[in-house]
Amino acid sequence: MGLFTSPAKVYKPAAEVDLGPGSDEFYISPNVKAPRDAGLLVKIFVWILEMPIIGTMVLYILKKDNLINKLVSDADIPEPPLFTATHSWEDIPEQNVSLTKPDLSPAERVQEAVSCCLPARLESTLAAAGLNKRWTIRDFHDAYQSGETTPVEVAKRFLAAVKECSGGPSDRKNMAFFISYDPDDILQQAEQSTLRYKQVPLSAMDGVLVAVKDEIDCLPYPTTGGTRWLGSARRCVADAACVAQLRACGAVLAGKANMHELGAGTSGINPHHGSTRNPYNAGKIAGGSSSGSAAVVCAGLCPVALGVDGGGSVRMPAALCGVVGFKPTAGRLSNDGVLPLNWTVGMPGILAGTVEDALIAYSAIVDQSQPSYLRPELNLPLLNSTPSISNVKLAKSAKWFNDSAEDIRSCCDKALQMLNAHYGWQTVEVTIPEIEEMRLAHYVTIGSECSTSLAKYLDTLKRSEIGWDARVALSVYGSFSSRAYLNSQRLRNRQMYFHKEIFKTADVIVSPMTGVTAYTLQDDALQTGELDYINGAALVRYSIAGNFLGLPAITVMEACTKSHRKPAVFYDLLKKD
């Protein structure tokens, strides 16, 4: 312990921590003091970090300033480490669910979800509420079955739309939604689907366009992880498990969606493939790292897209782009064919325009490959059920919940009031302790796993092949000690205990999805990336527990909003306007 360093934290046993609303546990708002830097400043910072002696000293100061040493590495923690966030199946009675038959194919599960779980069409409800209409999977399926249009016609409209917003000097033509897409392959898939509709389609997803984050294997494309080098260093030889299931349902795989380089950021700024812009305002970020997946759904190009969520990377861009982002329970979706950037915290996730489309996509890609005696039952929610689920208790940790911008906090409070007024759902005040400690432990975990996974490539790779902001992230990741990693897993164990205790008194933990709204893209960041730790910490503030503890998590638009305006960049692929 250095002469001028403050003492490390000594944690009391988790069982002695008060989780009630009057708890005296101290809430630490992220102590992030780094300026928002871009352009030349990013380059200078990287040069300093990569200097053999000075860089090591700077990294030590950065970690100390961000409390990693005090709260994680040097801390005295009584609990043993918990290395994985898996959950044992508990046979708890659930309301308003349909038990899915075992051993159904992906297409059969989709059909069961559509026939048993979905409500009547939403058009009249949406129109009455003044909400922007997004075409759903069922809308496309019905249009194909009726002969109103075909998968080929929709695919052609899709390709024309992507071409229109890809490239050129104006914001409208610089959206950077995709890293790669193959028109011939997309049209070939659509032609096969069109032929099936003349006989019998495979499922309701037959002919439906689905984008795939470029962190997930999908033939015939390389998987770049948002880089220029990884696609050739690691060859894609087969579809990822979740992609193969979608293909078995007849979905048209629409290409590889853009992402933040190596998933190492929250903005979606990518110096190699372009920075994905927010369809609501092309001058603002779409969020990351599943930036392209969120943006293509927002823009109406696909009703569903796949992302990967290691620290809110599906849910956070979904929130910034006004769509649904769903990360299921750890183990529910297969990681086979997903870049192994974060083994114990990351997994595929779903971005969709509506909750019903998230349900349909989930029914298609849920992992049922394990023997029946090892996997939990698959219960799909009955969205068509009347009345709705009763006696739901919503846990709210006030200091954490309120640590967001005023407009976000106000909107989320109104949403809770509306849920109480309409459904009688009660808000239960609790305290979730050690939120900042959990964020730092997650950061050490995801960073250590990422640098370890990539080590065999990075040892021989020229640093110039990596974007400037990703180089900063990798430098920090590689500096974490084994002690820091092990202590992070001890903090994971504590948080698992806290959350399980809270779930004894509540059904759901509620919070905003992000602490800030989408911020403006800076021109000088487009070629280098940016170091914006203040906004980055605010964007992931509410997402960490879902990954660190393997809990299911979803972000949805607040129902209290009177209207949802149409994105500035939006395409109607069914041409019904």
mmCIF file with all atom_site columns, C-alpha atoms in Angstrom, residues 77-216:
data_model
loop_
_atom_site.group_PDB
_atom_site.id
_atom_site.type_symbol
_atom_site.label_atom_id
_atom_site.label_alt_id
_atom_site.label_comp_id
_atom_site.label_asym_id
_atom_site.label_entity_id
_atom_site.label_seq_id
_atom_site.pdbx_PDB_ins_code
_atom_site.Cartn_x
_atom_site.Cartn_y
_atom_site.Cartn_z
_atom_site.occupancy
_atom_site.B_iso_or_equiv
_atom_site.pdbx_formal_charge
_atom_site.auth_seq_id
_atom_site.auth_comp_id
_atom_site.auth_asym_id
_atom_site.auth_atom_id
_atom_site.pdbx_PDB_model_num
ATOM 1   C CA . ILE A 1 77  ? -13.727 -9.637  0.814   1.00 0.00 ? 77  ILE A CA 1
ATOM 2   C CA . PRO A 1 78  ? -15.013 -12.492 3.017   1.00 0.00 ? 78  PRO A CA 1
ATOM 3   C CA . GLU A 1 79  ? -16.853 -14.466 0.310   1.00 0.00 ? 79  GLU A CA 1
ATOM 4   C CA . PRO A 1 80  ? -15.201 -17.055 -1.984  1.00 0.00 ? 80  PRO A CA 1
ATOM 5   C CA . PRO A 1 81  ? -15.194 -16.454 -5.753  1.00 0.00 ? 81  PRO A CA 1
ATOM 6   C CA . LEU A 1 82  ? -18.149 -17.360 -7.982  1.00 0.00 ? 82  LEU A CA 1
ATOM 7   C CA . PHE A 1 83  ? -16.803 -17.920 -11.487 1.00 0.00 ? 83  PHE A CA 1
ATOM 8   C CA . THR A 1 84  ? -19.972 -18.447 -13.506 1.00 0.00 ? 84  THR A CA 1
ATOM 9   C CA . ALA A 1 85  ? -23.402 -16.885 -13.251 1.00 0.00 ? 85  ALA A CA 1
ATOM 10  C CA . THR A 1 86  ? -25.471 -19.954 -14.036 1.00 0.00 ? 86  THR A CA 1
ATOM 11  C CA . HIS A 1 87  ? -28.729 -20.589 -12.224 1.00 0.00 ? 87  HIS A CA 1
ATOM 12  C CA . SER A 1 88  ? -30.230 -23.879 -11.146 1.00 0.00 ? 88  SER A CA 1
ATOM 13  C CA . TRP A 1 89  ? -33.760 -24.497 -12.349 1.00 0.00 ? 89  TRP A CA 1
ATOM 14  C CA . GLU A 1 90  ? -36.433 -23.869 -9.741  1.00 0.00 ? 90  GLU A CA 1
ATOM 15  C CA . ASP A 1 91  ? -39.919 -25.242 -10.331 1.00 0.00 ? 91  ASP A CA 1
ATOM 16  C CA . ILE A 1 92  ? -41.777 -22.056 -9.404  1.00 0.00 ? 92  ILE A CA 1
ATOM 17  C CA . PRO A 1 93  ? -45.395 -21.704 -10.545 1.00 0.00 ? 93  PRO A CA 1
ATOM 18  C CA . GLU A 1 94  ? -45.718 -18.977 -13.175 1.00 0.00 ? 94  GLU A CA 1
ATOM 19  C CA . GLN A 1 95  ? -48.756 -17.006 -14.253 1.00 0.00 ? 95  GLN A CA 1
ATOM 20  C CA . ASN A 1 96  ? -49.905 -16.666 -17.847 1.00 0.00 ? 96  ASN A CA 1
ATOM 21  C CA . VAL A 1 97  ? -47.345 -18.887 -19.562 1.00 0.00 ? 97  VAL A CA 1
ATOM 22  C CA . SER A 1 98  ? -47.508 -21.722 -22.050 1.00 0.00 ? 98  SER A CA 1
ATOM 23  C CA . LEU A 1 99  ? -45.340 -24.751 -21.378 1.00 0.00 ? 99  LEU A CA 1
ATOM 24  C CA . THR A 1 100 ? -43.660 -25.579 -24.668 1.00 0.00 ? 100 THR A CA 1
ATOM 25  C CA . LYS A 1 101 ? -43.499 -29.205 -25.659 1.00 0.00 ? 101 LYS A CA 1
ATOM 26  C CA . PRO A 1 102 ? -40.016 -30.706 -25.422 1.00 0.00 ? 102 PRO A CA 1
ATOM 27  C CA . ASP A 1 103 ? -37.915 -31.510 -28.483 1.00 0.00 ? 103 ASP A CA 1
ATOM 28  C CA . LEU A 1 104 ? -39.751 -29.240 -30.927 1.00 0.00 ? 104 LEU A CA 1
ATOM 29  C CA . SER A 1 105 ? -37.768 -27.922 -33.889 1.00 0.00 ? 105 SER A CA 1
ATOM 30  C CA . PRO A 1 106 ? -37.074 -24.154 -34.095 1.00 0.00 ? 106 PRO A CA 1
ATOM 31  C CA . ALA A 1 107 ? -39.814 -23.775 -36.724 1.00 0.00 ? 107 ALA A CA 1
ATOM 32  C CA . GLU A 1 108 ? -42.298 -25.703 -34.577 1.00 0.00 ? 108 GLU A CA 1
ATOM 33  C CA . ARG A 1 109 ? -41.493 -23.530 -31.554 1.00 0.00 ? 109 ARG A CA 1
ATOM 34  C CA . VAL A 1 110 ? -42.115 -20.415 -33.646 1.00 0.00 ? 110 VAL A CA 1
ATOM 35  C CA . GLN A 1 111 ? -45.472 -21.729 -34.753 1.00 0.00 ? 111 GLN A CA 1
ATOM 36  C CA . GLU A 1 112 ? -46.424 -22.559 -31.176 1.00 0.00 ? 112 GLU A CA 1
ATOM 37  C CA . ALA A 1 113 ? -45.476 -19.056 -30.041 1.00 0.00 ? 113 ALA A CA 1
ATOM 38  C CA . VAL A 1 114 ? -47.516 -17.458 -32.821 1.00 0.00 ? 114 VAL A CA 1
ATOM 39  C CA . SER A 1 115 ? -50.583 -19.661 -32.411 1.00 0.00 ? 115 SER A CA 1
ATOM 40  C CA . CYS A 1 116 ? -50.709 -19.819 -28.607 1.00 0.00 ? 116 CYS A CA 1
ATOM 41  C CA . CYS A 1 117 ? -49.091 -16.701 -27.183 1.00 0.00 ? 117 CYS A CA 1
ATOM 42  C CA . LEU A 1 118 ? -49.774 -13.626 -29.305 1.00 0.00 ? 118 LEU A CA 1
ATOM 43  C CA . PRO A 1 119 ? -52.660 -11.163 -29.062 1.00 0.00 ? 119 PRO A CA 1
ATOM 44  C CA . ALA A 1 120 ? -54.828 -9.865  -31.874 1.00 0.00 ? 120 ALA A CA 1
ATOM 45  C CA . ARG A 1 121 ? -53.268 -7.456  -34.351 1.00 0.00 ? 121 ARG A CA 1
ATOM 46  C CA . LEU A 1 122 ? -51.908 -4.259  -32.842 1.00 0.00 ? 122 LEU A CA 1
ATOM 47  C CA . GLU A 1 123 ? -52.680 -1.806  -35.668 1.00 0.00 ? 123 GLU A CA 1
ATOM 48  C CA . SER A 1 124 ? -55.825 -0.329  -34.117 1.00 0.00 ? 124 SER A CA 1
ATOM 49  C CA . THR A 1 125 ? -54.260 -0.103  -30.675 1.00 0.00 ? 125 THR A CA 1
ATOM 50  C CA . LEU A 1 126 ? -51.171 1.613   -32.034 1.00 0.00 ? 126 LEU A CA 1
ATOM 51  C CA . ALA A 1 127 ? -53.172 4.060   -34.124 1.00 0.00 ? 127 ALA A CA 1
ATOM 52  C CA . ALA A 1 128 ? -55.362 4.985   -31.164 1.00 0.00 ? 128 ALA A CA 1
ATOM 53  C CA . ALA A 1 129 ? -52.313 5.581   -28.990 1.00 0.00 ? 129 ALA A CA 1
ATOM 54  C CA . GLY A 1 130 ? -50.528 7.652   -31.639 1.00 0.00 ? 130 GLY A CA 1
ATOM 55  C CA . LEU A 1 131 ? -47.603 5.228   -31.805 1.00 0.00 ? 131 LEU A CA 1
ATOM 56  C CA . ASN A 1 132 ? -45.345 4.790   -34.802 1.00 0.00 ? 132 ASN A CA 1
ATOM 57  C CA . LYS A 1 133 ? -46.311 1.595   -36.613 1.00 0.00 ? 133 LYS A CA 1
ATOM 58  C CA . ARG A 1 134 ? -43.584 -0.962  -37.085 1.00 0.00 ? 134 ARG A CA 1
ATOM 59  C CA . TRP A 1 135 ? -44.292 -3.966  -39.294 1.00 0.00 ? 135 TRP A CA 1
ATOM 60  C CA . THR A 1 136 ? -43.987 -7.145  -37.282 1.00 0.00 ? 136 THR A CA 1
ATOM 61  C CA . ILE A 1 137 ? -42.972 -10.669 -38.193 1.00 0.00 ? 137 ILE A CA 1
ATOM 62  C CA . ARG A 1 138 ? -46.655 -11.558 -38.471 1.00 0.00 ? 138 ARG A CA 1
ATOM 63  C CA . ASP A 1 139 ? -47.267 -8.599  -40.786 1.00 0.00 ? 139 ASP A CA 1
ATOM 64  C CA . PHE A 1 140 ? -44.598 -9.836  -43.192 1.00 0.00 ? 140 PHE A CA 1
ATOM 65  C CA . HIS A 1 141 ? -45.817 -13.425 -42.920 1.00 0.00 ? 141 HIS A CA 1
ATOM 66  C CA . ASP A 1 142 ? -49.406 -12.402 -43.663 1.00 0.00 ? 142 ASP A CA 1
ATOM 67  C CA . ALA A 1 143 ? -48.364 -10.249 -46.603 1.00 0.00 ? 143 ALA A CA 1
ATOM 68  C CA . TYR A 1 144 ? -46.411 -13.159 -48.077 1.00 0.00 ? 144 TYR A CA 1
ATOM 69  C CA . GLN A 1 145 ? -49.212 -15.654 -47.547 1.00 0.00 ? 145 GLN A CA 1
ATOM 70  C CA . SER A 1 146 ? -51.860 -13.380 -49.062 1.00 0.00 ? 146 SER A CA 1
ATOM 71  C CA . GLY A 1 147 ? -49.737 -12.688 -52.131 1.00 0.00 ? 147 GLY A CA 1
ATOM 72  C CA . GLU A 1 148 ? -49.749 -8.959  -51.379 1.00 0.00 ? 148 GLU A CA 1
ATOM 73  C CA . THR A 1 149 ? -45.963 -9.063  -51.747 1.00 0.00 ? 149 THR A CA 1
ATOM 74  C CA . THR A 1 150 ? -43.166 -11.638 -51.760 1.00 0.00 ? 150 THR A CA 1
ATOM 75  C CA . PRO A 1 151 ? -39.902 -12.129 -49.895 1.00 0.00 ? 151 PRO A CA 1
ATOM 76  C CA . VAL A 1 152 ? -38.089 -11.239 -53.138 1.00 0.00 ? 152 VAL A CA 1
ATOM 77  C CA . GLU A 1 153 ? -39.885 -7.898  -53.437 1.00 0.00 ? 153 GLU A CA 1
ATOM 78  C CA . VAL A 1 154 ? -39.177 -7.066  -49.807 1.00 0.00 ? 154 VAL A CA 1
ATOM 79  C CA . ALA A 1 155 ? -35.527 -8.098  -50.195 1.00 0.00 ? 155 ALA A CA 1
ATOM 80  C CA . LYS A 1 156 ? -35.191 -5.777  -53.214 1.00 0.00 ? 156 LYS A CA 1
ATOM 81  C CA . ARG A 1 157 ? -36.673 -2.884  -51.217 1.00 0.00 ? 157 ARG A CA 1
ATOM 82  C CA . PHE A 1 158 ? -34.307 -3.709  -48.379 1.00 0.00 ? 158 PHE A CA 1
ATOM 83  C CA . LEU A 1 159 ? -31.250 -3.662  -50.647 1.00 0.00 ? 159 LEU A CA 1
ATOM 84  C CA . ALA A 1 160 ? -32.314 -0.380  -52.211 1.00 0.00 ? 160 ALA A CA 1
ATOM 85  C CA . ALA A 1 161 ? -32.781 1.150   -48.757 1.00 0.00 ? 161 ALA A CA 1
ATOM 86  C CA . VAL A 1 162 ? -29.395 -0.057  -47.494 1.00 0.00 ? 162 VAL A CA 1
ATOM 87  C CA . LYS A 1 163 ? -27.709 1.323   -50.617 1.00 0.00 ? 163 LYS A CA 1
ATOM 88  C CA . GLU A 1 164 ? -29.464 4.658   -50.138 1.00 0.00 ? 164 GLU A CA 1
ATOM 89  C CA . CYS A 1 165 ? -28.216 5.113   -46.572 1.00 0.00 ? 165 CYS A CA 1
ATOM 90  C CA . SER A 1 166 ? -24.726 3.651   -47.068 1.00 0.00 ? 166 SER A CA 1
ATOM 91  C CA . GLY A 1 167 ? -22.106 6.117   -48.195 1.00 0.00 ? 167 GLY A CA 1
ATOM 92  C CA . GLY A 1 168 ? -22.124 9.607   -49.588 1.00 0.00 ? 168 GLY A CA 1
ATOM 93  C CA . PRO A 1 169 ? -21.415 12.974  -47.981 1.00 0.00 ? 169 PRO A CA 1
ATOM 94  C CA . SER A 1 170 ? -24.713 13.659  -46.191 1.00 0.00 ? 170 SER A CA 1
ATOM 95  C CA . ASP A 1 171 ? -25.826 12.278  -42.840 1.00 0.00 ? 171 ASP A CA 1
ATOM 96  C CA . ARG A 1 172 ? -28.691 10.467  -44.549 1.00 0.00 ? 172 ARG A CA 1
ATOM 97  C CA . LYS A 1 173 ? -26.228 8.528   -46.697 1.00 0.00 ? 173 LYS A CA 1
ATOM 98  C CA . ASN A 1 174 ? -23.736 7.714   -43.962 1.00 0.00 ? 174 ASN A CA 1
ATOM 99  C CA . MET A 1 175 ? -25.690 5.576   -41.518 1.00 0.00 ? 175 MET A CA 1
ATOM 100 C CA . ALA A 1 176 ? -23.126 2.703   -41.461 1.00 0.00 ? 176 ALA A CA 1
ATOM 101 C CA . PHE A 1 177 ? -25.697 0.068   -40.500 1.00 0.00 ? 177 PHE A CA 1
ATOM 102 C CA . PHE A 1 178 ? -23.792 -2.893  -41.944 1.00 0.00 ? 178 PHE A CA 1
ATOM 103 C CA . ILE A 1 179 ? -20.196 -4.071  -42.105 1.00 0.00 ? 179 ILE A CA 1
ATOM 104 C CA . SER A 1 180 ? -21.011 -6.504  -44.907 1.00 0.00 ? 180 SER A CA 1
ATOM 105 C CA . TYR A 1 181 ? -24.029 -7.686  -46.847 1.00 0.00 ? 181 TYR A CA 1
ATOM 106 C CA . ASP A 1 182 ? -24.205 -9.763  -50.011 1.00 0.00 ? 182 ASP A CA 1
ATOM 107 C CA . PRO A 1 183 ? -27.088 -8.798  -52.355 1.00 0.00 ? 183 PRO A CA 1
ATOM 108 C CA . ASP A 1 184 ? -26.811 -12.037 -54.328 1.00 0.00 ? 184 ASP A CA 1
ATOM 109 C CA . ASP A 1 185 ? -26.975 -14.203 -51.207 1.00 0.00 ? 185 ASP A CA 1
ATOM 110 C CA . ILE A 1 186 ? -29.891 -12.211 -49.775 1.00 0.00 ? 186 ILE A CA 1
ATOM 111 C CA . LEU A 1 187 ? -31.842 -12.456 -53.025 1.00 0.00 ? 187 LEU A CA 1
ATOM 112 C CA . GLN A 1 188 ? -31.127 -16.171 -53.297 1.00 0.00 ? 188 GLN A CA 1
ATOM 113 C CA . GLN A 1 189 ? -32.511 -16.757 -49.790 1.00 0.00 ? 189 GLN A CA 1
ATOM 114 C CA . ALA A 1 190 ? -35.556 -14.622 -50.641 1.00 0.00 ? 190 ALA A CA 1
ATOM 115 C CA . GLU A 1 191 ? -36.169 -16.533 -53.871 1.00 0.00 ? 191 GLU A CA 1
ATOM 116 C CA . GLN A 1 192 ? -36.119 -19.845 -51.997 1.00 0.00 ? 192 GLN A CA 1
ATOM 117 C CA . SER A 1 193 ? -38.562 -18.446 -49.456 1.00 0.00 ? 193 SER A CA 1
ATOM 118 C CA . THR A 1 194 ? -40.859 -17.156 -52.201 1.00 0.00 ? 194 THR A CA 1
ATOM 119 C CA . LEU A 1 195 ? -40.991 -20.633 -53.706 1.00 0.00 ? 195 LEU A CA 1
ATOM 120 C CA . ARG A 1 196 ? -41.856 -22.126 -50.312 1.00 0.00 ? 196 ARG A CA 1
ATOM 121 C CA . TYR A 1 197 ? -44.773 -19.717 -49.935 1.00 0.00 ? 197 TYR A CA 1
ATOM 122 C CA . LYS A 1 198 ? -46.241 -21.198 -53.121 1.00 0.00 ? 198 LYS A CA 1
ATOM 123 C CA . GLN A 1 199 ? -46.393 -24.476 -51.209 1.00 0.00 ? 199 GLN A CA 1
ATOM 124 C CA . VAL A 1 200 ? -45.861 -24.458 -47.408 1.00 0.00 ? 200 VAL A CA 1
ATOM 125 C CA . PRO A 1 201 ? -43.622 -21.928 -45.579 1.00 0.00 ? 201 PRO A CA 1
ATOM 126 C CA . LEU A 1 202 ? -41.313 -23.266 -42.897 1.00 0.00 ? 202 LEU A CA 1
ATOM 127 C CA . SER A 1 203 ? -42.663 -20.961 -40.184 1.00 0.00 ? 203 SER A CA 1
ATOM 128 C CA . ALA A 1 204 ? -43.981 -17.459 -39.567 1.00 0.00 ? 204 ALA A CA 1
ATOM 129 C CA . MET A 1 205 ? -40.363 -16.284 -39.848 1.00 0.00 ? 205 MET A CA 1
ATOM 130 C CA . ASP A 1 206 ? -39.985 -17.616 -43.394 1.00 0.00 ? 206 ASP A CA 1
ATOM 131 C CA . GLY A 1 207 ? -38.820 -14.757 -45.609 1.00 0.00 ? 207 GLY A CA 1
ATOM 132 C CA . VAL A 1 208 ? -38.412 -12.338 -42.691 1.00 0.00 ? 208 VAL A CA 1
ATOM 133 C CA . LEU A 1 209 ? -35.210 -10.285 -42.769 1.00 0.00 ? 209 LEU A CA 1
ATOM 134 C CA . VAL A 1 210 ? -32.911 -10.668 -39.744 1.00 0.00 ? 210 VAL A CA 1
ATOM 135 C CA . ALA A 1 211 ? -29.615 -8.802  -39.329 1.00 0.00 ? 211 ALA A CA 1
ATOM 136 C CA . VAL A 1 212 ? -26.750 -10.452 -37.417 1.00 0.00 ? 212 VAL A CA 1
ATOM 137 C CA . LYS A 1 213 ? -24.179 -8.571  -35.357 1.00 0.00 ? 213 LYS A CA 1
ATOM 138 C CA . ASP A 1 214 ? -20.680 -9.073  -36.731 1.00 0.00 ? 214 ASP A CA 1
ATOM 139 C CA . GLU A 1 215 ? -19.701 -10.868 -33.550 1.00 0.00 ? 215 GLU A CA 1
ATOM 140 C CA . ILE A 1 216 ? -21.756 -13.924 -34.528 1.00 0.00 ? 216 ILE A CA 1
#
